[in-house]
């Protein structure tokens, strides 16, 4: 991968459990022009940007991944809490309810918060049991051959693309590559990359998750794993404009063991460096890289202060409206740190 094969590397013994090498010293000067401006002591030229410490050029981003949790009642309560929360303006906020509650959430949640799906199919709908499509055709069996052919033709017109279905029910985003789908369901880099490309082609924005397992970190393979997973996206997507990268170390997801701000920052900087070398300086500069893994109302502020942490993907704590609001509002730490 780019990081391990690049010449002129600096060794970082203090992070020897994480990796054997660190990004080149030139990274910040080319991949993060905004930070350079800040470091150089002059004010931001783009007056439209109010989050002055952002390493990328977008807004702070906070996503809530509700996973396979909730009932109609608990989701009503969560939505009510979010609707009444005081939320900072300078943040893109997205929640990802279970598919079956998306409609309920969409119709009751304030427009200020966008909806994400937790998954989307790799291409057009069809004979893919359990995947999401728009509407079921009503017909009676038994069917003769002619009727079957007619229905097949009808289906061709009814079937919509997986991602289109999500747009249809009000989703703007989809989470792809989440570790639970990689390691429990068994999705591989190529499959995830193709899903991302398809979702983007259907105008869904993608929260692209990557992250190493504990044994991989302990073996010093964190960067290799993250870069390999990034490559899985890069091999298929043609534009990164509508992608947010979520670095989520698997050992931190749902475990209560949050990465330290330094640990997270180090990987985020390496991801940005990989983007610069493998995609472009512009993409490295503009792509938001968010952190996920046991983010809570009590640790988000310290994480937010780090230069390359552009927001969060939150699991457990996103099920509690007031705590999620606290995480969203940790953008203020970002502003103070600027
Ligand atoms: C996640 O599911 O993306 C996640 C980060 O979960 P948690 O915040 O519970 O660790």
CSV table of C-alpha atoms and ligand atoms in Angstrom, one decimal:
chain,number,residue,atom,x,y,z
A,1,UNK,CA,0.0,0.0,0.0
A,2,UNK,CA,1.0,3.6,-0.5
A,3,UNK,CA,1.9,4.2,3.1
A,4,UNK,CA,4.2,1.2,3.6
A,5,UNK,CA,5.9,1.5,0.2
A,6,UNK,CA,6.5,5.2,0.1
A,7,UNK,CA,10.1,6.3,0.3
A,8,UNK,CA,11.4,8.8,2.9
A,9,UNK,CA,9.2,7.6,5.7
A,10,UNK,CA,9.6,8.8,9.2
A,11,UNK,CA,9.6,6.1,11.9
A,12,UNK,CA,7.1,6.6,14.8
A,13,UNK,CA,8.2,4.3,17.6
A,14,UNK,CA,5.6,5.7,19.9
A,15,UNK,CA,2.9,4.1,17.8
A,16,UNK,CA,4.7,0.9,17.1
A,17,UNK,CA,1.7,-1.1,18.1
A,18,UNK,CA,-0.3,0.7,15.4
A,19,UNK,CA,2.1,0.8,12.5
A,20,UNK,CA,5.8,0.7,11.7
A,21,UNK,CA,5.9,3.9,9.7
A,22,UNK,CA,4.1,7.2,9.6
A,23,UNK,CA,3.0,9.5,6.9
A,24,UNK,CA,5.5,11.7,5.2
A,25,UNK,CA,6.1,15.1,6.8
A,26,UNK,CA,4.8,16.8,3.6
A,27,UNK,CA,1.3,15.5,4.1
A,28,UNK,CA,-0.2,18.4,5.9
A,29,UNK,CA,1.2,21.0,3.6
A,30,UNK,CA,-0.5,19.6,0.5
A,31,UNK,CA,-3.5,17.7,1.7
A,32,UNK,CA,-4.9,20.2,4.3
A,33,UNK,CA,-4.6,23.7,2.9
A,34,UNK,CA,-7.2,25.0,5.4
A,35,UNK,CA,-5.1,23.9,8.3
A,36,UNK,CA,-2.1,25.5,6.7
A,37,UNK,CA,-4.0,28.8,6.6
A,38,UNK,CA,-4.8,28.4,10.2
A,39,UNK,CA,-1.2,27.4,11.1
A,40,UNK,CA,0.0,30.4,9.1
A,41,UNK,CA,-2.1,32.7,11.2
A,42,UNK,CA,-4.3,34.2,8.6
A,43,UNK,CA,-8.0,34.0,8.6
A,44,UNK,CA,-10.1,31.8,6.4
A,45,UNK,CA,-10.6,33.2,2.9
A,46,UNK,CA,-13.9,31.4,2.5
A,47,UNK,CA,-16.3,33.4,4.5
A,48,UNK,CA,-19.0,30.8,4.0
A,49,UNK,CA,-17.1,28.4,6.2
A,50,UNK,CA,-17.9,28.9,9.7
A,51,UNK,CA,-16.3,25.7,11.2
A,52,UNK,CA,-12.8,27.1,11.0
A,53,UNK,CA,-10.9,24.1,12.2
A,54,UNK,CA,-12.2,21.7,9.7
A,55,UNK,CA,-9.4,19.7,8.0
A,56,UNK,CA,-11.7,18.9,5.1
A,57,UNK,CA,-13.6,21.6,3.4
A,58,UNK,CA,-17.0,20.6,4.4
A,59,UNK,CA,-19.1,20.9,7.5
A,60,UNK,CA,-18.7,18.9,10.7
A,61,UNK,CA,-20.7,15.7,10.2
A,62,UNK,CA,-22.4,13.6,12.8
A,63,UNK,CA,-24.3,10.4,11.9
A,64,UNK,CA,-26.3,8.2,14.2
A,65,UNK,CA,-26.4,4.5,13.3
A,66,UNK,CA,-29.4,3.1,15.1
A,67,UNK,CA,-28.6,-0.4,13.8
A,68,UNK,CA,-31.2,-3.0,14.4
A,69,UNK,CA,-32.7,-1.3,17.4
A,70,UNK,CA,-36.0,0.3,18.3
A,71,UNK,CA,-39.7,-0.1,18.3
A,72,UNK,CA,-42.4,2.3,17.0
A,73,UNK,CA,-42.7,3.7,20.5
A,74,UNK,CA,-39.0,4.0,21.4
A,75,UNK,CA,-38.4,5.6,18.0
A,76,UNK,CA,-41.2,8.1,18.5
A,77,UNK,CA,-39.5,9.1,21.7
A,78,UNK,CA,-36.1,9.4,20.2
A,79,UNK,CA,-37.5,11.5,17.3
A,80,UNK,CA,-39.3,13.7,19.8
A,81,UNK,CA,-36.1,14.2,21.7
A,82,UNK,CA,-34.1,15.1,18.6
A,83,UNK,CA,-36.8,17.4,17.4
A,84,UNK,CA,-36.7,19.4,20.6
A,85,UNK,CA,-32.9,19.4,21.0
A,86,UNK,CA,-30.9,22.6,20.5
A,87,UNK,CA,-28.5,21.6,17.7
A,88,UNK,CA,-25.6,23.7,16.4
A,89,UNK,CA,-26.1,25.0,12.8
A,90,UNK,CA,-22.7,24.2,11.4
A,91,UNK,CA,-23.2,20.4,11.4
A,92,UNK,CA,-24.5,18.0,8.9
A,93,UNK,CA,-26.7,15.6,11.0
A,94,UNK,CA,-27.9,12.3,9.7
A,95,UNK,CA,-29.6,9.4,11.4
A,96,UNK,CA,-29.9,5.8,10.1
A,97,UNK,CA,-33.0,4.1,11.4
A,98,UNK,CA,-33.7,0.4,10.7
A,99,UNK,CA,-35.3,0.2,7.2
A,100,UNK,CA,-38.8,-0.6,8.6
A,101,UNK,CA,-38.9,2.6,10.6
A,102,UNK,CA,-37.5,5.0,7.9
A,103,UNK,CA,-40.9,6.1,6.9
A,104,UNK,CA,-42.0,6.8,10.4
A,105,UNK,CA,-38.8,8.7,11.1
A,106,UNK,CA,-39.0,10.6,7.8
A,107,UNK,CA,-42.5,11.8,8.5
A,108,UNK,CA,-41.9,12.9,12.0
A,109,UNK,CA,-38.3,14.1,12.2
A,110,UNK,CA,-37.3,17.7,11.6
A,111,UNK,CA,-36.0,18.4,8.1
A,112,UNK,CA,-32.8,19.7,9.7
A,113,UNK,CA,-31.7,16.0,10.1
A,114,UNK,CA,-31.2,13.8,7.1
A,115,UNK,CA,-32.0,10.2,6.9
A,116,UNK,CA,-29.5,7.4,6.0
A,117,UNK,CA,-30.1,3.8,5.2
A,118,UNK,CA,-27.9,1.2,6.9
A,119,UNK,CA,-27.3,-0.7,3.7
A,120,UNK,CA,-28.3,-0.7,0.0
A,121,UNK,CA,-28.2,-3.3,-2.7
A,122,UNK,CA,-25.4,-3.5,-5.3
A,123,UNK,CA,-27.7,-2.8,-8.3
A,124,UNK,CA,-31.2,-3.1,-9.6
A,125,UNK,CA,-33.8,-4.8,-7.5
A,126,UNK,CA,-35.1,-8.2,-8.5
A,127,UNK,CA,-34.8,-11.7,-7.0
A,128,UNK,CA,-32.8,-10.8,-4.0
A,129,UNK,CA,-34.6,-12.0,-0.9
A,130,UNK,CA,-34.4,-9.7,2.0
A,131,UNK,CA,-33.1,-6.7,0.0
A,132,UNK,CA,-35.3,-3.6,-0.2
A,133,UNK,CA,-37.5,-2.8,-3.1
A,134,UNK,CA,-40.3,-0.4,-3.7
A,135,UNK,CA,-43.6,-2.3,-3.7
A,136,UNK,CA,-44.7,-5.8,-4.1
A,137,UNK,CA,-46.7,-6.8,-7.1
A,138,UNK,CA,-50.1,-8.3,-6.2
A,139,UNK,CA,-51.0,-11.4,-8.1
A,140,UNK,CA,-52.7,-14.7,-7.6
A,141,UNK,CA,-51.3,-18.2,-8.2
A,142,UNK,CA,-51.4,-20.5,-10.0
A,143,UNK,CA,-50.3,-18.7,-13.2
A,144,UNK,CA,-50.2,-19.9,-16.7
A,145,UNK,CA,-47.1,-19.3,-18.8
A,146,UNK,CA,-48.6,-16.3,-20.6
A,147,UNK,CA,-49.6,-14.6,-17.3
A,148,UNK,CA,-46.2,-15.4,-15.8
A,149,UNK,CA,-44.5,-13.7,-18.8
A,150,UNK,CA,-46.8,-10.7,-18.4
A,151,UNK,CA,-46.0,-10.4,-14.8
A,152,UNK,CA,-42.3,-10.7,-15.6
A,153,UNK,CA,-42.7,-7.8,-18.0
A,154,UNK,CA,-44.7,-5.8,-15.5
A,155,UNK,CA,-42.0,-6.4,-12.9
A,156,UNK,CA,-39.4,-5.1,-15.2
A,157,UNK,CA,-41.2,-1.8,-15.2
A,158,UNK,CA,-41.9,-1.8,-11.5
A,159,UNK,CA,-38.5,-2.8,-10.3
A,160,UNK,CA,-36.5,0.1,-9.2
A,161,UNK,CA,-32.9,0.2,-8.4
A,162,UNK,CA,-32.0,-0.5,-4.8
A,163,UNK,CA,-30.7,2.9,-4.2
A,164,UNK,CA,-33.6,4.5,-6.0
A,165,UNK,CA,-35.9,2.9,-3.5
A,166,UNK,CA,-34.1,4.6,-0.7
A,167,UNK,CA,-34.3,7.9,-2.4
A,168,UNK,CA,-38.0,7.2,-2.9
A,169,UNK,CA,-38.5,6.9,0.9
A,170,UNK,CA,-36.6,10.0,1.7
A,171,UNK,CA,-33.0,8.8,2.3
A,172,UNK,CA,-30.1,11.0,1.3
A,173,UNK,CA,-27.4,8.8,2.6
A,174,UNK,CA,-26.4,5.2,3.0
A,175,UNK,CA,-23.9,3.6,5.3
A,176,UNK,CA,-21.7,1.1,3.4
A,177,UNK,CA,-18.8,-1.1,4.6
A,178,UNK,CA,-19.8,-1.1,8.2
A,179,UNK,CA,-17.7,-3.6,10.1
A,180,UNK,CA,-20.8,-5.5,11.2
A,181,UNK,CA,-21.6,-6.1,7.5
A,182,UNK,CA,-18.0,-6.9,6.7
A,183,UNK,CA,-17.3,-9.2,9.5
A,184,UNK,CA,-20.7,-10.7,10.5
A,185,UNK,CA,-22.4,-10.7,7.1
A,186,UNK,CA,-19.2,-11.3,5.1
A,187,UNK,CA,-19.2,-8.5,2.6
A,188,UNK,CA,-15.8,-8.0,1.0
A,189,UNK,CA,-14.1,-4.9,-0.3
A,190,UNK,CA,-15.2,-5.4,-4.0
A,191,UNK,CA,-18.8,-6.0,-3.1
A,192,UNK,CA,-18.8,-2.9,-0.9
A,193,UNK,CA,-17.1,-0.8,-3.5
A,194,UNK,CA,-19.6,-1.8,-6.1
A,195,UNK,CA,-22.5,-1.0,-3.8
A,196,UNK,CA,-21.0,2.4,-3.2
A,197,UNK,CA,-20.6,3.1,-6.9
A,198,UNK,CA,-24.1,2.1,-7.5
A,199,UNK,CA,-25.5,4.1,-4.6
A,200,UNK,CA,-23.6,7.2,-5.8
A,201,UNK,CA,-24.9,6.7,-9.4
A,202,UNK,CA,-28.4,6.8,-7.9
A,203,UNK,CA,-27.7,10.1,-6.1
A,204,UNK,CA,-27.4,8.6,-2.7
A,205,UNK,CA,-24.5,9.9,-0.6
A,206,UNK,CA,-22.3,7.3,1.0
A,207,UNK,CA,-20.8,7.0,4.5
A,208,UNK,CA,-17.9,4.7,3.6
A,209,UNK,CA,-16.8,2.8,6.7
A,210,UNK,CA,-13.3,1.3,7.2
A,211,UNK,CA,-11.4,0.1,10.2
A,212,UNK,CA,-9.1,-2.6,11.6
A,213,UNK,CA,-9.8,-5.4,14.0
A,214,UNK,CA,-7.9,-5.6,17.3
A,215,UNK,CA,-5.6,-8.4,16.1
A,216,UNK,CA,-4.8,-6.4,13.0
A,217,UNK,CA,-3.9,-3.3,15.1
A,218,UNK,CA,-1.8,-5.4,17.4
A,219,UNK,CA,0.0,-6.9,14.4
A,220,UNK,CA,0.9,-3.4,13.2
A,221,UNK,CA,-1.5,-3.7,10.2
A,222,UNK,CA,-3.9,-0.9,10.9
A,223,UNK,CA,-2.8,1.2,8.0
A,224,UNK,CA,-2.6,-1.7,5.6
A,225,UNK,CA,-6.1,-2.8,6.5
A,226,UNK,CA,-7.6,0.7,6.2
A,227,UNK,CA,-5.8,1.4,2.9
A,228,UNK,CA,-7.0,-1.9,1.5
A,229,UNK,CA,-10.6,-1.1,2.4
A,230,UNK,CA,-10.2,2.4,1.0
A,231,UNK,CA,-8.9,0.9,-2.2
A,232,UNK,CA,-12.0,-1.2,-2.3
A,233,UNK,CA,-14.0,2.0,-2.6
A,234,UNK,CA,-11.5,3.8,-4.8
A,235,UNK,CA,-11.5,1.0,-7.4
A,236,UNK,CA,-15.1,1.5,-8.1
A,237,UNK,CA,-16.2,5.1,-7.4
A,238,UNK,CA,-15.5,7.8,-9.9
A,239,UNK,CA,-16.1,10.8,-7.6
A,240,UNK,CA,-15.6,11.3,-3.9
A,241,UNK,CA,-17.7,14.4,-3.8
A,242,UNK,CA,-20.6,12.6,-2.0
A,243,UNK,CA,-18.6,10.4,0.2
A,244,UNK,CA,-17.8,10.8,3.9
A,245,UNK,CA,-15.2,8.3,5.2
A,246,UNK,CA,-15.9,6.8,8.6
A,247,UNK,CA,-12.8,5.4,10.4
A,248,UNK,CA,-14.2,2.9,12.8
A,249,UNK,CA,-11.7,0.7,14.5
A,250,UNK,CA,-13.6,-2.6,15.0
A,251,UNK,CA,-12.3,-3.0,18.6
A,252,UNK,CA,-13.9,0.3,19.5
A,253,UNK,CA,-17.4,-0.4,18.1
A,254,UNK,CA,-19.9,-1.1,20.8
A,255,UNK,CA,-17.2,-2.0,23.3
A,256,UNK,CA,-16.9,1.2,25.3
A,257,UNK,CA,-13.2,1.3,24.4
A,258,UNK,CA,-12.9,4.5,22.5
A,259,UNK,CA,-9.8,5.3,20.5
A,260,UNK,CA,-7.8,8.0,22.1
A,261,UNK,CA,-7.9,11.4,20.3
A,262,UNK,CA,-4.3,10.8,19.3
A,263,UNK,CA,-4.9,7.3,18.0
A,264,UNK,CA,-7.9,8.5,16.0
A,265,UNK,CA,-6.1,11.6,14.7
A,266,UNK,CA,-3.1,9.5,13.6
A,267,UNK,CA,-5.2,7.2,11.4
A,268,UNK,CA,-7.3,10.0,10.1
A,269,UNK,CA,-4.1,11.8,9.0
A,270,UNK,CA,-2.9,8.7,7.3
A,271,UNK,CA,-6.2,8.2,5.5
A,272,UNK,CA,-6.0,11.8,4.2
A,273,UNK,CA,-2.5,11.1,3.1
A,274,UNK,CA,-3.6,7.9,1.3
A,275,UNK,CA,-6.3,9.9,-0.5
A,276,UNK,CA,-3.7,12.5,-1.5
A,277,UNK,CA,-1.4,9.9,-2.9
A,278,UNK,CA,-4.0,7.5,-4.3
A,279,UNK,CA,-6.8,9.8,-5.5
A,280,UNK,CA,-5.9,13.5,-5.5
A,281,UNK,CA,-4.8,16.4,-3.3
A,282,UNK,CA,-8.2,18.0,-3.8
A,283,UNK,CA,-10.1,14.9,-2.6
A,284,UNK,CA,-7.7,14.6,0.3
A,285,UNK,CA,-8.4,18.1,1.3
A,286,UNK,CA,-12.1,18.1,0.8
A,287,UNK,CA,-13.3,14.7,2.0
A,288,UNK,CA,-14.6,14.5,5.5
A,289,UNK,CA,-13.1,11.8,7.7
A,290,UNK,CA,-15.3,11.0,10.7
A,291,UNK,CA,-14.5,8.8,13.7
A,292,UNK,CA,-16.7,6.0,15.0
A,293,UNK,CA,-16.3,3.7,17.9
A,294,UNK,CA,-17.9,4.2,21.3
A,295,UNK,CA,-18.2,7.9,20.8
A,296,UNK,CA,-20.2,9.4,23.7
A,297,UNK,CA,-21.3,12.7,25.1
A,298,UNK,CA,-18.3,12.6,27.4
A,299,UNK,CA,-15.5,11.9,24.9
A,300,UNK,CA,-16.7,13.6,21.7
A,301,UNK,CA,-15.4,17.1,22.7
A,302,UNK,CA,-11.8,15.9,23.0
A,303,UNK,CA,-12.0,13.9,19.8
A,304,UNK,CA,-13.5,16.8,18.0
A,305,UNK,CA,-10.5,19.0,18.8
A,306,UNK,CA,-8.3,16.9,16.6
A,307,UNK,CA,-7.4,18.4,13.3
A,308,UNK,CA,-8.4,15.6,11.0
A,309,UNK,CA,-11.5,14.5,12.9
A,310,UNK,CA,-14.3,16.0,10.9
A,311,UNK,CA,-17.2,14.5,12.8
A,312,UNK,CA,-18.5,11.2,14.1
A,313,UNK,CA,-20.5,8.1,13.3
A,314,UNK,CA,-22.3,7.1,16.5
A,315,UNK,CA,-23.9,3.8,17.4
A,316,UNK,CA,-25.1,3.3,20.9
A,317,UNK,CA,-25.1,6.9,22.0
A,318,UNK,CA,-27.2,7.9,19.0
A,319,UNK,CA,-30.2,6.1,20.6
A,320,UNK,CA,-30.3,8.7,23.3
A,321,UNK,CA,-31.5,12.0,21.9
A,322,UNK,CA,-29.9,14.4,24.5
A,323,UNK,CA,-26.5,12.5,24.3
A,324,UNK,CA,-26.6,12.5,20.5
A,325,UNK,CA,-27.2,16.3,20.7
A,326,UNK,CA,-24.2,16.7,22.9
A,327,UNK,CA,-22.1,14.9,20.4
A,328,UNK,CA,-23.5,17.0,17.5
A,329,UNK,CA,-22.7,20.1,19.5
A,330,UNK,CA,-19.1,19.1,20.1
A,331,UNK,CA,-18.5,21.0,16.9
A,332,UNK,CA,-18.1,24.0,19.3
A,333,UNK,CA,-14.9,22.4,20.5
A,334,UNK,CA,-13.7,22.4,16.9
A,335,UNK,CA,-14.4,26.1,16.6
A,336,UNK,CA,-12.6,26.8,19.9
A,337,UNK,CA,-9.6,24.7,18.8
A,338,UNK,CA,-9.2,26.8,15.7
B,1,LIG,C1,-21.2,2.2,14.8
B,1,LIG,O1,-22.0,1.3,14.9
B,1,LIG,O2,-20.9,2.7,13.7
B,1,LIG,C2,-20.6,2.6,16.1
B,1,LIG,C3,-19.6,3.4,16.0
B,1,LIG,O3,-21.2,2.1,17.2
B,1,LIG,P1,-20.8,2.5,18.7
B,1,LIG,O4,-20.9,4.0,18.8
B,1,LIG,O5,-21.9,1.9,19.6
B,1,LIG,O6,-19.5,2.0,19.1
